[in-house]
Amino acid sequence: MKIGLYPGSFDPITFGHLDIIERSARLFDKLYIGVLNNNAKHPMFTVEERAALIKEVTKHIPNVEVSFFSGLLAEYVDVIGADAIIRGLRAVTDFEYEIQIAQMNHELNSRVDTIYLTTSTEYAYLSSSIVKEIAMYHGEVTKFVPEAVAFKLKEKANKR
Ligand code: COA
């Protein structure tokens, strides 16, 4: 059984992330979404909120499981027995950062390789921070995130 791990902050999940999840779920028998629990990043959504949203918007994909991790990704890979890490590449600017962490993860755990999927062009400009900013100014975000996520973003904006 081939197991993939798609790690990230997912603060919050966007259509760009979902595109990578749907496509990589077809490549593995099981795909774990590893939600990074790192409060140093000051996320808008708690790790439980982020995981609940991912569960909600991936419920149509049977081989996806949502999990949390903190600490080193290279160690978490062994905890769940993943065969590969999946990451999405949006543009050349992602490449420099991504190659650095892929090489470092391989150095820390030689069993692990990182596989990249190029983000579909319609999502190449998307980022969670930009979506949050638009939502905080009460802008429309339903083009960028699933409905359940847009609803939670609206709730956060209204609380401010
Ligand atoms: N479509 C749209 N947007 C995408 C995307 C896609 N396919 N892929 C990434 N993004 C965006 C996200 O929206 C996010 O935008 P933001 O910065 O505006 O919020 C950004 O790219 C990156 O977010 P994400 O994919 O959630 O990942 P991350 O960079 O926050 O997480 C980890 C990176 C979890 C892989 C890395 O931090 C890690 O491994 N941490 C664990 C600690 C560790 O092992 N450190 C040593 C590493 S060598």
mmCIF file with all atom_site columns, C-alpha atoms and ligand atoms in Angstrom:
data_model
loop_
_atom_site.group_PDB
_atom_site.id
_atom_site.type_symbol
_atom_site.label_atom_id
_atom_site.label_alt_id
_atom_site.label_comp_id
_atom_site.label_asym_id
_atom_site.label_entity_id
_atom_site.label_seq_id
_atom_site.pdbx_PDB_ins_code
_atom_site.Cartn_x
_atom_site.Cartn_y
_atom_site.Cartn_z
_atom_site.occupancy
_atom_site.B_iso_or_equiv
_atom_site.pdbx_formal_charge
_atom_site.auth_seq_id
_atom_site.auth_comp_id
_atom_site.auth_asym_id
_atom_site.auth_atom_id
_atom_site.pdbx_PDB_model_num
ATOM   1   C CA  . MET A 1 1   ? 0.000   0.000  0.000   1.00 0.00 ? 1   MET A CA  1
ATOM   2   C CA  . LYS A 1 2   ? 1.451   3.349  -1.080  1.00 0.00 ? 2   LYS A CA  1
ATOM   3   C CA  . ILE A 1 3   ? 0.964   6.181  1.408   1.00 0.00 ? 3   ILE A CA  1
ATOM   4   C CA  . GLY A 1 4   ? 1.352   9.880  0.577   1.00 0.00 ? 4   GLY A CA  1
ATOM   5   C CA  . LEU A 1 5   ? 1.616   12.801 2.970   1.00 0.00 ? 5   LEU A CA  1
ATOM   6   C CA  . TYR A 1 6   ? 0.566   16.311 1.978   1.00 0.00 ? 6   TYR A CA  1
ATOM   7   C CA  . PRO A 1 7   ? 1.773   18.627 4.756   1.00 0.00 ? 7   PRO A CA  1
ATOM   8   C CA  . GLY A 1 8   ? 0.968   22.297 5.237   1.00 0.00 ? 8   GLY A CA  1
ATOM   9   C CA  . SER A 1 9   ? -0.448  24.989 7.454   1.00 0.00 ? 9   SER A CA  1
ATOM   10  C CA  . PHE A 1 10  ? -3.758  25.102 5.545   1.00 0.00 ? 10  PHE A CA  1
ATOM   11  C CA  . ASP A 1 11  ? -4.727  28.375 7.252   1.00 0.00 ? 11  ASP A CA  1
ATOM   12  C CA  . PRO A 1 12  ? -7.236  27.966 5.662   1.00 0.00 ? 12  PRO A CA  1
ATOM   13  C CA  . ILE A 1 13  ? -7.475  25.357 2.904   1.00 0.00 ? 13  ILE A CA  1
ATOM   14  C CA  . THR A 1 14  ? -8.068  26.908 -0.547  1.00 0.00 ? 14  THR A CA  1
ATOM   15  C CA  . PHE A 1 15  ? -9.159  25.543 -3.928  1.00 0.00 ? 15  PHE A CA  1
ATOM   16  C CA  . GLY A 1 16  ? -5.431  25.424 -4.764  1.00 0.00 ? 16  GLY A CA  1
ATOM   17  C CA  . HIS A 1 17  ? -4.758  22.984 -1.921  1.00 0.00 ? 17  HIS A CA  1
ATOM   18  C CA  . LEU A 1 18  ? -7.898  21.009 -2.784  1.00 0.00 ? 18  LEU A CA  1
ATOM   19  C CA  . ASP A 1 19  ? -6.719  20.647 -6.382  1.00 0.00 ? 19  ASP A CA  1
ATOM   20  C CA  . ILE A 1 20  ? -3.436  19.118 -5.161  1.00 0.00 ? 20  ILE A CA  1
ATOM   21  C CA  . ILE A 1 21  ? -5.318  16.836 -2.722  1.00 0.00 ? 21  ILE A CA  1
ATOM   22  C CA  . GLU A 1 22  ? -7.739  15.526 -5.371  1.00 0.00 ? 22  GLU A CA  1
ATOM   23  C CA  . ARG A 1 23  ? -4.951  14.847 -7.853  1.00 0.00 ? 23  ARG A CA  1
ATOM   24  C CA  . SER A 1 24  ? -2.522  13.247 -5.387  1.00 0.00 ? 24  SER A CA  1
ATOM   25  C CA  . ALA A 1 25  ? -5.264  11.063 -3.851  1.00 0.00 ? 25  ALA A CA  1
ATOM   26  C CA  . ARG A 1 26  ? -5.399  9.351  -7.254  1.00 0.00 ? 26  ARG A CA  1
ATOM   27  C CA  . LEU A 1 27  ? -1.672  8.535  -7.059  1.00 0.00 ? 27  LEU A CA  1
ATOM   28  C CA  . PHE A 1 28  ? -1.675  6.864  -3.632  1.00 0.00 ? 28  PHE A CA  1
ATOM   29  C CA  . ASP A 1 29  ? -3.722  4.186  -1.905  1.00 0.00 ? 29  ASP A CA  1
ATOM   30  C CA  . LYS A 1 30  ? -3.952  6.472  1.112   1.00 0.00 ? 30  LYS A CA  1
ATOM   31  C CA  . LEU A 1 31  ? -3.258  10.189 1.389   1.00 0.00 ? 31  LEU A CA  1
ATOM   32  C CA  . TYR A 1 32  ? -2.681  11.836 4.754   1.00 0.00 ? 32  TYR A CA  1
ATOM   33  C CA  . ILE A 1 33  ? -3.165  15.570 5.010   1.00 0.00 ? 33  ILE A CA  1
ATOM   34  C CA  . GLY A 1 34  ? -0.705  16.630 7.732   1.00 0.00 ? 34  GLY A CA  1
ATOM   35  C CA  . VAL A 1 35  ? -1.854  19.857 9.373   1.00 0.00 ? 35  VAL A CA  1
ATOM   36  C CA  . LEU A 1 36  ? 1.077   21.665 10.963  1.00 0.00 ? 36  LEU A CA  1
ATOM   37  C CA  . ASN A 1 37  ? 0.395   22.575 14.587  1.00 0.00 ? 37  ASN A CA  1
ATOM   38  C CA  . ASN A 1 38  ? 2.712   25.547 14.984  1.00 0.00 ? 38  ASN A CA  1
ATOM   39  C CA  . ASN A 1 39  ? 1.387   28.496 16.938  1.00 0.00 ? 39  ASN A CA  1
ATOM   40  C CA  . ALA A 1 40  ? 4.586   30.451 16.248  1.00 0.00 ? 40  ALA A CA  1
ATOM   41  C CA  . LYS A 1 41  ? 3.025   31.120 12.822  1.00 0.00 ? 41  LYS A CA  1
ATOM   42  C CA  . HIS A 1 42  ? 0.040   32.858 14.530  1.00 0.00 ? 42  HIS A CA  1
ATOM   43  C CA  . PRO A 1 43  ? -2.604  31.136 12.456  1.00 0.00 ? 43  PRO A CA  1
ATOM   44  C CA  . MET A 1 44  ? -6.074  32.656 12.076  1.00 0.00 ? 44  MET A CA  1
ATOM   45  C CA  . PHE A 1 45  ? -7.667  29.222 12.570  1.00 0.00 ? 45  PHE A CA  1
ATOM   46  C CA  . THR A 1 46  ? -6.768  26.788 15.357  1.00 0.00 ? 46  THR A CA  1
ATOM   47  C CA  . VAL A 1 47  ? -5.353  23.475 14.253  1.00 0.00 ? 47  VAL A CA  1
ATOM   48  C CA  . GLU A 1 48  ? -8.709  21.837 15.152  1.00 0.00 ? 48  GLU A CA  1
ATOM   49  C CA  . GLU A 1 49  ? -10.616 24.370 13.023  1.00 0.00 ? 49  GLU A CA  1
ATOM   50  C CA  . ARG A 1 50  ? -8.244  23.881 10.085  1.00 0.00 ? 50  ARG A CA  1
ATOM   51  C CA  . ALA A 1 51  ? -8.517  20.085 10.317  1.00 0.00 ? 51  ALA A CA  1
ATOM   52  C CA  . ALA A 1 52  ? -12.324 20.209 10.604  1.00 0.00 ? 52  ALA A CA  1
ATOM   53  C CA  . LEU A 1 53  ? -12.540 22.355 7.463   1.00 0.00 ? 53  LEU A CA  1
ATOM   54  C CA  . ILE A 1 54  ? -10.238 20.016 5.542   1.00 0.00 ? 54  ILE A CA  1
ATOM   55  C CA  . LYS A 1 55  ? -12.331 17.004 6.654   1.00 0.00 ? 55  LYS A CA  1
ATOM   56  C CA  . GLU A 1 56  ? -15.508 18.758 5.528   1.00 0.00 ? 56  GLU A CA  1
ATOM   57  C CA  . VAL A 1 57  ? -14.229 19.711 2.068   1.00 0.00 ? 57  VAL A CA  1
ATOM   58  C CA  . THR A 1 58  ? -12.505 16.374 1.353   1.00 0.00 ? 58  THR A CA  1
ATOM   59  C CA  . LYS A 1 59  ? -15.329 14.098 2.491   1.00 0.00 ? 59  LYS A CA  1
ATOM   60  C CA  . HIS A 1 60  ? -15.962 13.111 -1.155  1.00 0.00 ? 60  HIS A CA  1
ATOM   61  C CA  . ILE A 1 61  ? -12.458 11.550 -1.371  1.00 0.00 ? 61  ILE A CA  1
ATOM   62  C CA  . PRO A 1 62  ? -12.523 8.160  0.390   1.00 0.00 ? 62  PRO A CA  1
ATOM   63  C CA  . ASN A 1 63  ? -8.756  7.563  0.721   1.00 0.00 ? 63  ASN A CA  1
ATOM   64  C CA  . VAL A 1 64  ? -7.960  10.885 2.438   1.00 0.00 ? 64  VAL A CA  1
ATOM   65  C CA  . GLU A 1 65  ? -7.286  11.112 6.165   1.00 0.00 ? 65  GLU A CA  1
ATOM   66  C CA  . VAL A 1 66  ? -6.602  14.325 8.084   1.00 0.00 ? 66  VAL A CA  1
ATOM   67  C CA  . SER A 1 67  ? -3.959  14.300 10.824  1.00 0.00 ? 67  SER A CA  1
ATOM   68  C CA  . PHE A 1 68  ? -1.990  16.824 12.920  1.00 0.00 ? 68  PHE A CA  1
ATOM   69  C CA  . PHE A 1 69  ? 1.706   17.081 13.439  1.00 0.00 ? 69  PHE A CA  1
ATOM   70  C CA  . SER A 1 70  ? 4.183   19.281 15.252  1.00 0.00 ? 70  SER A CA  1
ATOM   71  C CA  . GLY A 1 71  ? 7.941   19.051 15.169  1.00 0.00 ? 71  GLY A CA  1
ATOM   72  C CA  . LEU A 1 72  ? 9.930   17.786 12.220  1.00 0.00 ? 72  LEU A CA  1
ATOM   73  C CA  . LEU A 1 73  ? 8.190   16.686 9.047   1.00 0.00 ? 73  LEU A CA  1
ATOM   74  C CA  . ALA A 1 74  ? 11.033  14.230 8.354   1.00 0.00 ? 74  ALA A CA  1
ATOM   75  C CA  . GLU A 1 75  ? 10.145  12.409 11.597  1.00 0.00 ? 75  GLU A CA  1
ATOM   76  C CA  . TYR A 1 76  ? 6.376   12.562 11.100  1.00 0.00 ? 76  TYR A CA  1
ATOM   77  C CA  . VAL A 1 77  ? 6.794   10.759 7.782   1.00 0.00 ? 77  VAL A CA  1
ATOM   78  C CA  . ASP A 1 78  ? 7.978   7.698  9.728   1.00 0.00 ? 78  ASP A CA  1
ATOM   79  C CA  . VAL A 1 79  ? 5.185   7.996  12.309  1.00 0.00 ? 79  VAL A CA  1
ATOM   80  C CA  . ILE A 1 80  ? 2.555   7.450  9.607   1.00 0.00 ? 80  ILE A CA  1
ATOM   81  C CA  . GLY A 1 81  ? 4.759   5.293  7.355   1.00 0.00 ? 81  GLY A CA  1
ATOM   82  C CA  . ALA A 1 82  ? 4.480   7.609  4.348   1.00 0.00 ? 82  ALA A CA  1
ATOM   83  C CA  . ASP A 1 83  ? 6.308   6.708  1.151   1.00 0.00 ? 83  ASP A CA  1
ATOM   84  C CA  . ALA A 1 84  ? 6.462   10.276 -0.162  1.00 0.00 ? 84  ALA A CA  1
ATOM   85  C CA  . ILE A 1 85  ? 5.741   13.888 0.717   1.00 0.00 ? 85  ILE A CA  1
ATOM   86  C CA  . ILE A 1 86  ? 3.559   15.806 -1.737  1.00 0.00 ? 86  ILE A CA  1
ATOM   87  C CA  . ARG A 1 87  ? 3.845   19.526 -2.309  1.00 0.00 ? 87  ARG A CA  1
ATOM   88  C CA  . GLY A 1 88  ? 2.302   21.870 -4.841  1.00 0.00 ? 88  GLY A CA  1
ATOM   89  C CA  . LEU A 1 89  ? 4.359   24.275 -6.943  1.00 0.00 ? 89  LEU A CA  1
ATOM   90  C CA  . ARG A 1 90  ? 2.563   27.432 -8.018  1.00 0.00 ? 90  ARG A CA  1
ATOM   91  C CA  . ALA A 1 91  ? 5.348   29.429 -9.622  1.00 0.00 ? 91  ALA A CA  1
ATOM   92  C CA  . VAL A 1 92  ? 9.122   29.623 -9.925  1.00 0.00 ? 92  VAL A CA  1
ATOM   93  C CA  . THR A 1 93  ? 9.156   31.595 -6.672  1.00 0.00 ? 93  THR A CA  1
ATOM   94  C CA  . ASP A 1 94  ? 7.907   28.503 -4.779  1.00 0.00 ? 94  ASP A CA  1
ATOM   95  C CA  . PHE A 1 95  ? 10.684  26.405 -6.261  1.00 0.00 ? 95  PHE A CA  1
ATOM   96  C CA  . GLU A 1 96  ? 13.625  27.856 -4.319  1.00 0.00 ? 96  GLU A CA  1
ATOM   97  C CA  . TYR A 1 97  ? 11.962  27.382 -0.940  1.00 0.00 ? 97  TYR A CA  1
ATOM   98  C CA  . GLU A 1 98  ? 10.538  23.985 -1.829  1.00 0.00 ? 98  GLU A CA  1
ATOM   99  C CA  . ILE A 1 99  ? 13.797  22.539 -3.128  1.00 0.00 ? 99  ILE A CA  1
ATOM   100 C CA  . GLN A 1 100 ? 15.531  23.687 0.050   1.00 0.00 ? 100 GLN A CA  1
ATOM   101 C CA  . ILE A 1 101 ? 13.054  21.930 2.360   1.00 0.00 ? 101 ILE A CA  1
ATOM   102 C CA  . ALA A 1 102 ? 12.934  18.816 0.160   1.00 0.00 ? 102 ALA A CA  1
ATOM   103 C CA  . GLN A 1 103 ? 16.719  18.492 0.259   1.00 0.00 ? 103 GLN A CA  1
ATOM   104 C CA  . MET A 1 104 ? 16.825  19.124 3.998   1.00 0.00 ? 104 MET A CA  1
ATOM   105 C CA  . ASN A 1 105 ? 14.071  16.563 4.644   1.00 0.00 ? 105 ASN A CA  1
ATOM   106 C CA  . HIS A 1 106 ? 15.945  14.007 2.540   1.00 0.00 ? 106 HIS A CA  1
ATOM   107 C CA  . GLU A 1 107 ? 19.103  14.774 4.510   1.00 0.00 ? 107 GLU A CA  1
ATOM   108 C CA  . LEU A 1 108 ? 17.241  14.267 7.798   1.00 0.00 ? 108 LEU A CA  1
ATOM   109 C CA  . ASN A 1 109 ? 15.498  11.098 6.601   1.00 0.00 ? 109 ASN A CA  1
ATOM   110 C CA  . SER A 1 110 ? 17.035  9.474  3.527   1.00 0.00 ? 110 SER A CA  1
ATOM   111 C CA  . ARG A 1 111 ? 13.975  7.207  3.137   1.00 0.00 ? 111 ARG A CA  1
ATOM   112 C CA  . VAL A 1 112 ? 11.858  10.177 2.155   1.00 0.00 ? 112 VAL A CA  1
ATOM   113 C CA  . ASP A 1 113 ? 11.385  11.801 -1.219  1.00 0.00 ? 113 ASP A CA  1
ATOM   114 C CA  . THR A 1 114 ? 9.224   14.775 -2.109  1.00 0.00 ? 114 THR A CA  1
ATOM   115 C CA  . ILE A 1 115 ? 6.949   14.716 -5.143  1.00 0.00 ? 115 ILE A CA  1
ATOM   116 C CA  . TYR A 1 116 ? 5.737   17.973 -6.678  1.00 0.00 ? 116 TYR A CA  1
ATOM   117 C CA  . LEU A 1 117 ? 2.527   18.569 -8.533  1.00 0.00 ? 117 LEU A CA  1
ATOM   118 C CA  . THR A 1 118 ? 2.255   21.790 -10.454 1.00 0.00 ? 118 THR A CA  1
ATOM   119 C CA  . THR A 1 119 ? -0.736  23.757 -9.249  1.00 0.00 ? 119 THR A CA  1
ATOM   120 C CA  . SER A 1 120 ? -3.438  24.063 -11.905 1.00 0.00 ? 120 SER A CA  1
ATOM   121 C CA  . THR A 1 121 ? -3.045  27.416 -13.649 1.00 0.00 ? 121 THR A CA  1
ATOM   122 C CA  . GLU A 1 122 ? -6.373  28.802 -12.442 1.00 0.00 ? 122 GLU A CA  1
ATOM   123 C CA  . TYR A 1 123 ? -5.065  28.590 -8.846  1.00 0.00 ? 123 TYR A CA  1
ATOM   124 C CA  . ALA A 1 124 ? -1.486  29.702 -9.470  1.00 0.00 ? 124 ALA A CA  1
ATOM   125 C CA  . TYR A 1 125 ? -2.096  33.161 -7.960  1.00 0.00 ? 125 TYR A CA  1
ATOM   126 C CA  . LEU A 1 126 ? -3.887  31.881 -4.830  1.00 0.00 ? 126 LEU A CA  1
ATOM   127 C CA  . SER A 1 127 ? -2.521  32.017 -1.311  1.00 0.00 ? 127 SER A CA  1
ATOM   128 C CA  . SER A 1 128 ? -4.160  31.581 2.088   1.00 0.00 ? 128 SER A CA  1
ATOM   129 C CA  . SER A 1 129 ? -2.862  34.988 3.301   1.00 0.00 ? 129 SER A CA  1
ATOM   130 C CA  . ILE A 1 130 ? -4.356  36.852 0.359   1.00 0.00 ? 130 ILE A CA  1
ATOM   131 C CA  . VAL A 1 131 ? -7.698  35.100 0.808   1.00 0.00 ? 131 VAL A CA  1
ATOM   132 C CA  . LYS A 1 132 ? -7.688  35.994 4.539   1.00 0.00 ? 132 LYS A CA  1
ATOM   133 C CA  . GLU A 1 133 ? -6.930  39.615 3.741   1.00 0.00 ? 133 GLU A CA  1
ATOM   134 C CA  . ILE A 1 134 ? -9.792  39.845 1.229   1.00 0.00 ? 134 ILE A CA  1
ATOM   135 C CA  . ALA A 1 135 ? -12.174 38.222 3.739   1.00 0.00 ? 135 ALA A CA  1
ATOM   136 C CA  . MET A 1 136 ? -11.122 40.581 6.556   1.00 0.00 ? 136 MET A CA  1
ATOM   137 C CA  . TYR A 1 137 ? -12.125 43.517 4.306   1.00 0.00 ? 137 TYR A CA  1
ATOM   138 C CA  . HIS A 1 138 ? -15.456 41.719 3.748   1.00 0.00 ? 138 HIS A CA  1
ATOM   139 C CA  . GLY A 1 139 ? -14.577 40.891 0.134   1.00 0.00 ? 139 GLY A CA  1
ATOM   140 C CA  . GLU A 1 140 ? -16.062 37.906 -1.729  1.00 0.00 ? 140 GLU A CA  1
ATOM   141 C CA  . VAL A 1 141 ? -13.909 34.775 -1.427  1.00 0.00 ? 141 VAL A CA  1
ATOM   142 C CA  . THR A 1 142 ? -16.186 32.024 -2.777  1.00 0.00 ? 142 THR A CA  1
ATOM   143 C CA  . LYS A 1 143 ? -14.125 31.884 -5.991  1.00 0.00 ? 143 LYS A CA  1
ATOM   144 C CA  . PHE A 1 144 ? -11.034 30.950 -3.983  1.00 0.00 ? 144 PHE A CA  1
ATOM   145 C CA  . VAL A 1 145 ? -12.196 28.666 -1.183  1.00 0.00 ? 145 VAL A CA  1
ATOM   146 C CA  . PRO A 1 146 ? -14.960 26.074 -0.682  1.00 0.00 ? 146 PRO A CA  1
ATOM   147 C CA  . GLU A 1 147 ? -18.245 27.370 0.754   1.00 0.00 ? 147 GLU A CA  1
ATOM   148 C CA  . ALA A 1 148 ? -17.642 25.982 4.266   1.00 0.00 ? 148 ALA A CA  1
ATOM   149 C CA  . VAL A 1 149 ? -14.321 27.849 4.421   1.00 0.00 ? 149 VAL A CA  1
ATOM   150 C CA  . ALA A 1 150 ? -15.846 31.084 3.080   1.00 0.00 ? 150 ALA A CA  1
ATOM   151 C CA  . PHE A 1 151 ? -18.506 30.846 5.803   1.00 0.00 ? 151 PHE A CA  1
ATOM   152 C CA  . LYS A 1 152 ? -15.882 30.482 8.583   1.00 0.00 ? 152 LYS A CA  1
ATOM   153 C CA  . LEU A 1 153 ? -13.838 33.353 7.121   1.00 0.00 ? 153 LEU A CA  1
ATOM   154 C CA  . LYS A 1 154 ? -16.948 35.553 7.196   1.00 0.00 ? 154 LYS A CA  1
ATOM   155 C CA  . GLU A 1 155 ? -17.528 34.610 10.849  1.00 0.00 ? 155 GLU A CA  1
ATOM   156 C CA  . LYS A 1 156 ? -13.948 35.605 11.724  1.00 0.00 ? 156 LYS A CA  1
ATOM   157 C CA  . ALA A 1 157 ? -14.284 38.896 9.829   1.00 0.00 ? 157 ALA A CA  1
ATOM   158 C CA  . ASN A 1 158 ? -17.544 39.746 11.583  1.00 0.00 ? 158 ASN A CA  1
ATOM   159 C CA  . LYS A 1 159 ? -15.969 39.098 15.010  1.00 0.00 ? 159 LYS A CA  1
ATOM   160 C CA  . ARG A 1 160 ? -13.252 41.713 14.371  1.00 0.00 ? 160 ARG A CA  1
HETATM 161 N N1  . COA B 2 .   ? -2.476  26.394 -4.268  1.00 0.00 ? 1   COA B N1  1
HETATM 162 C C1  . COA B 2 .   ? -2.646  27.567 -3.672  1.00 0.00 ? 1   COA B C1  1
HETATM 163 N N2  . COA B 2 .   ? -1.893  28.006 -2.655  1.00 0.00 ? 1   COA B N2  1
HETATM 164 C C2  . COA B 2 .   ? -0.933  27.206 -2.219  1.00 0.00 ? 1   COA B C2  1
HETATM 165 C C3  . COA B 2 .   ? -0.694  25.955 -2.784  1.00 0.00 ? 1   COA B C3  1
HETATM 166 C C4  . COA B 2 .   ? -1.522  25.552 -3.849  1.00 0.00 ? 1   COA B C4  1
HETATM 167 N N3  . COA B 2 .   ? -1.371  24.383 -4.448  1.00 0.00 ? 1   COA B N3  1
HETATM 168 N N4  . COA B 2 .   ? 0.336   25.389 -2.144  1.00 0.00 ? 1   COA B N4  1
HETATM 169 C C5  . COA B 2 .   ? 0.730   26.255 -1.214  1.00 0.00 ? 1   COA B C5  1
HETATM 170 N N5  . COA B 2 .   ? -0.029  27.357 -1.252  1.00 0.00 ? 1   COA B N5  1
HETATM 171 C C6  . COA B 2 .   ? 0.130   28.554 -0.438  1.00 0.00 ? 1   COA B C6  1
HETATM 172 C C7  . COA B 2 .   ? -0.662  28.530 0.816   1.00 0.00 ? 1   COA B C7  1
HETATM 173 O O1  . COA B 2 .   ? -1.921  29.112 0.582   1.00 0.00 ? 1   COA B O1  1
HETATM 174 C C8  . COA B 2 .   ? 0.199   29.340 1.749   1.00 0.00 ? 1   COA B C8  1
HETATM 175 O O2  . COA B 2 .   ? -0.019  30.707 1.526   1.00 0.00 ? 1   COA B O2  1
HETATM 176 P P1  . COA B 2 .   ? 0.343   31.822 2.630   1.00 0.00 ? 1   COA B P1  1
HETATM 177 O O3  . COA B 2 .   ? 1.808   31.749 2.877   1.00 0.00 ? 1   COA B O3  1
HETATM 178 O O4  . COA B 2 .   ? -0.125  33.039 1.972   1.00 0.00 ? 1   COA B O4  1
HETATM 179 O O5  . COA B 2 .   ? -0.466  31.468 3.853   1.00 0.00 ? 1   COA B O5  1
HETATM 180 C C9  . COA B 2 .   ? 1.606   29.008 1.297   1.00 0.00 ? 1   COA B C9  1
HETATM 181 O O6  . COA B 2 .   ? 1.484   28.595 -0.027  1.00 0.00 ? 1   COA B O6  1
HETATM 182 C C10 . COA B 2 .   ? 2.267   27.879 2.032   1.00 0.00 ? 1   COA B C10 1
HETATM 183 O O7  . COA B 2 .   ? 1.338   27.189 2.795   1.00 0.00 ? 1   COA B O7  1
HETATM 184 P P2  . COA B 2 .   ? 1.170   25.655 3.003   1.00 0.00 ? 1   COA B P2  1
HETATM 185 O O8  . COA B 2 .   ? 1.137   24.886 1.733   1.00 0.00 ? 1   COA B O8  1
HETATM 186 O O9  . COA B 2 .   ? -0.012  25.490 3.880   1.00 0.00 ? 1   COA B O9  1
HETATM 187 O O10 . COA B 2 .   ? 2.507   25.166 3.640   1.00 0.00 ? 1   COA B O10 1
HETATM 188 P P3  . COA B 2 .   ? 3.502   25.849 4.631   1.00 0.00 ? 1   COA B P3  1
HETATM 189 O O11 . COA B 2 .   ? 4.575   26.484 3.818   1.00 0.00 ? 1   COA B O11 1
HETATM 190 O O12 . COA B 2 .   ? 2.835   26.667 5.646   1.00 0.00 ? 1   COA B O12 1
HETATM 191 O O13 . COA B 2 .   ? 4.010   24.520 5.353   1.00 0.00 ? 1   COA B O13 1
HETATM 192 C C11 . COA B 2 .   ? 5.576   22.738 5.861   1.00 0.00 ? 1   COA B C11 1
HETATM 193 C C12 . COA B 2 .   ? 5.238   23.996 5.079   1.00 0.00 ? 1   COA B C12 1
HETATM 194 C C13 . COA B 2 .   ? 4.497   22.274 6.807   1.00 0.00 ? 1   COA B C13 1
HETATM 195 C C14 . COA B 2 .   ? 5.779   21.656 4.830   1.00 0.00 ? 1   COA B C14 1
HETATM 196 C C15 . COA B 2 .   ? 6.886   23.049 6.594   1.00 0.00 ? 1   COA B C15 1
HETATM 197 O O14 . COA B 2 .   ? 6.735   24.256 7.319   1.00 0.00 ? 1   COA B O14 1
HETATM 198 C C16 . COA B 2 .   ? 7.288   21.964 7.561   1.00 0.00 ? 1   COA B C16 1
HETATM 199 O O15 . COA B 2 .   ? 7.614   20.887 7.167   1.00 0.00 ? 1   COA B O15 1
HETATM 200 N N6  . COA B 2 .   ? 7.237   22.274 8.871   1.00 0.00 ? 1   COA B N6  1
HETATM 201 C C17 . COA B 2 .   ? 7.560   21.304 9.914   1.00 0.00 ? 1   COA B C17 1
HETATM 202 C C18 . COA B 2 .   ? 8.875   21.641 10.600  1.00 0.00 ? 1   COA B C18 1
HETATM 203 C C19 . COA B 2 .   ? 10.032  21.089 9.824   1.00 0.00 ? 1   COA B C19 1
HETATM 204 O O16 . COA B 2 .   ? 10.159  19.923 9.556   1.00 0.00 ? 1   COA B O16 1
HETATM 205 N N7  . COA B 2 .   ? 10.932  22.004 9.474   1.00 0.00 ? 1   COA B N7  1
HETATM 206 C C20 . COA B 2 .   ? 12.119  21.699 8.730   1.00 0.00 ? 1   COA B C20 1
HETATM 207 C C21 . COA B 2 .   ? 11.822  21.713 7.252   1.00 0.00 ? 1   COA B C21 1
HETATM 208 S S1  . COA B 2 .   ? 13.253  21.282 6.372   1.00 0.00 ? 1   COA B S1  1
#
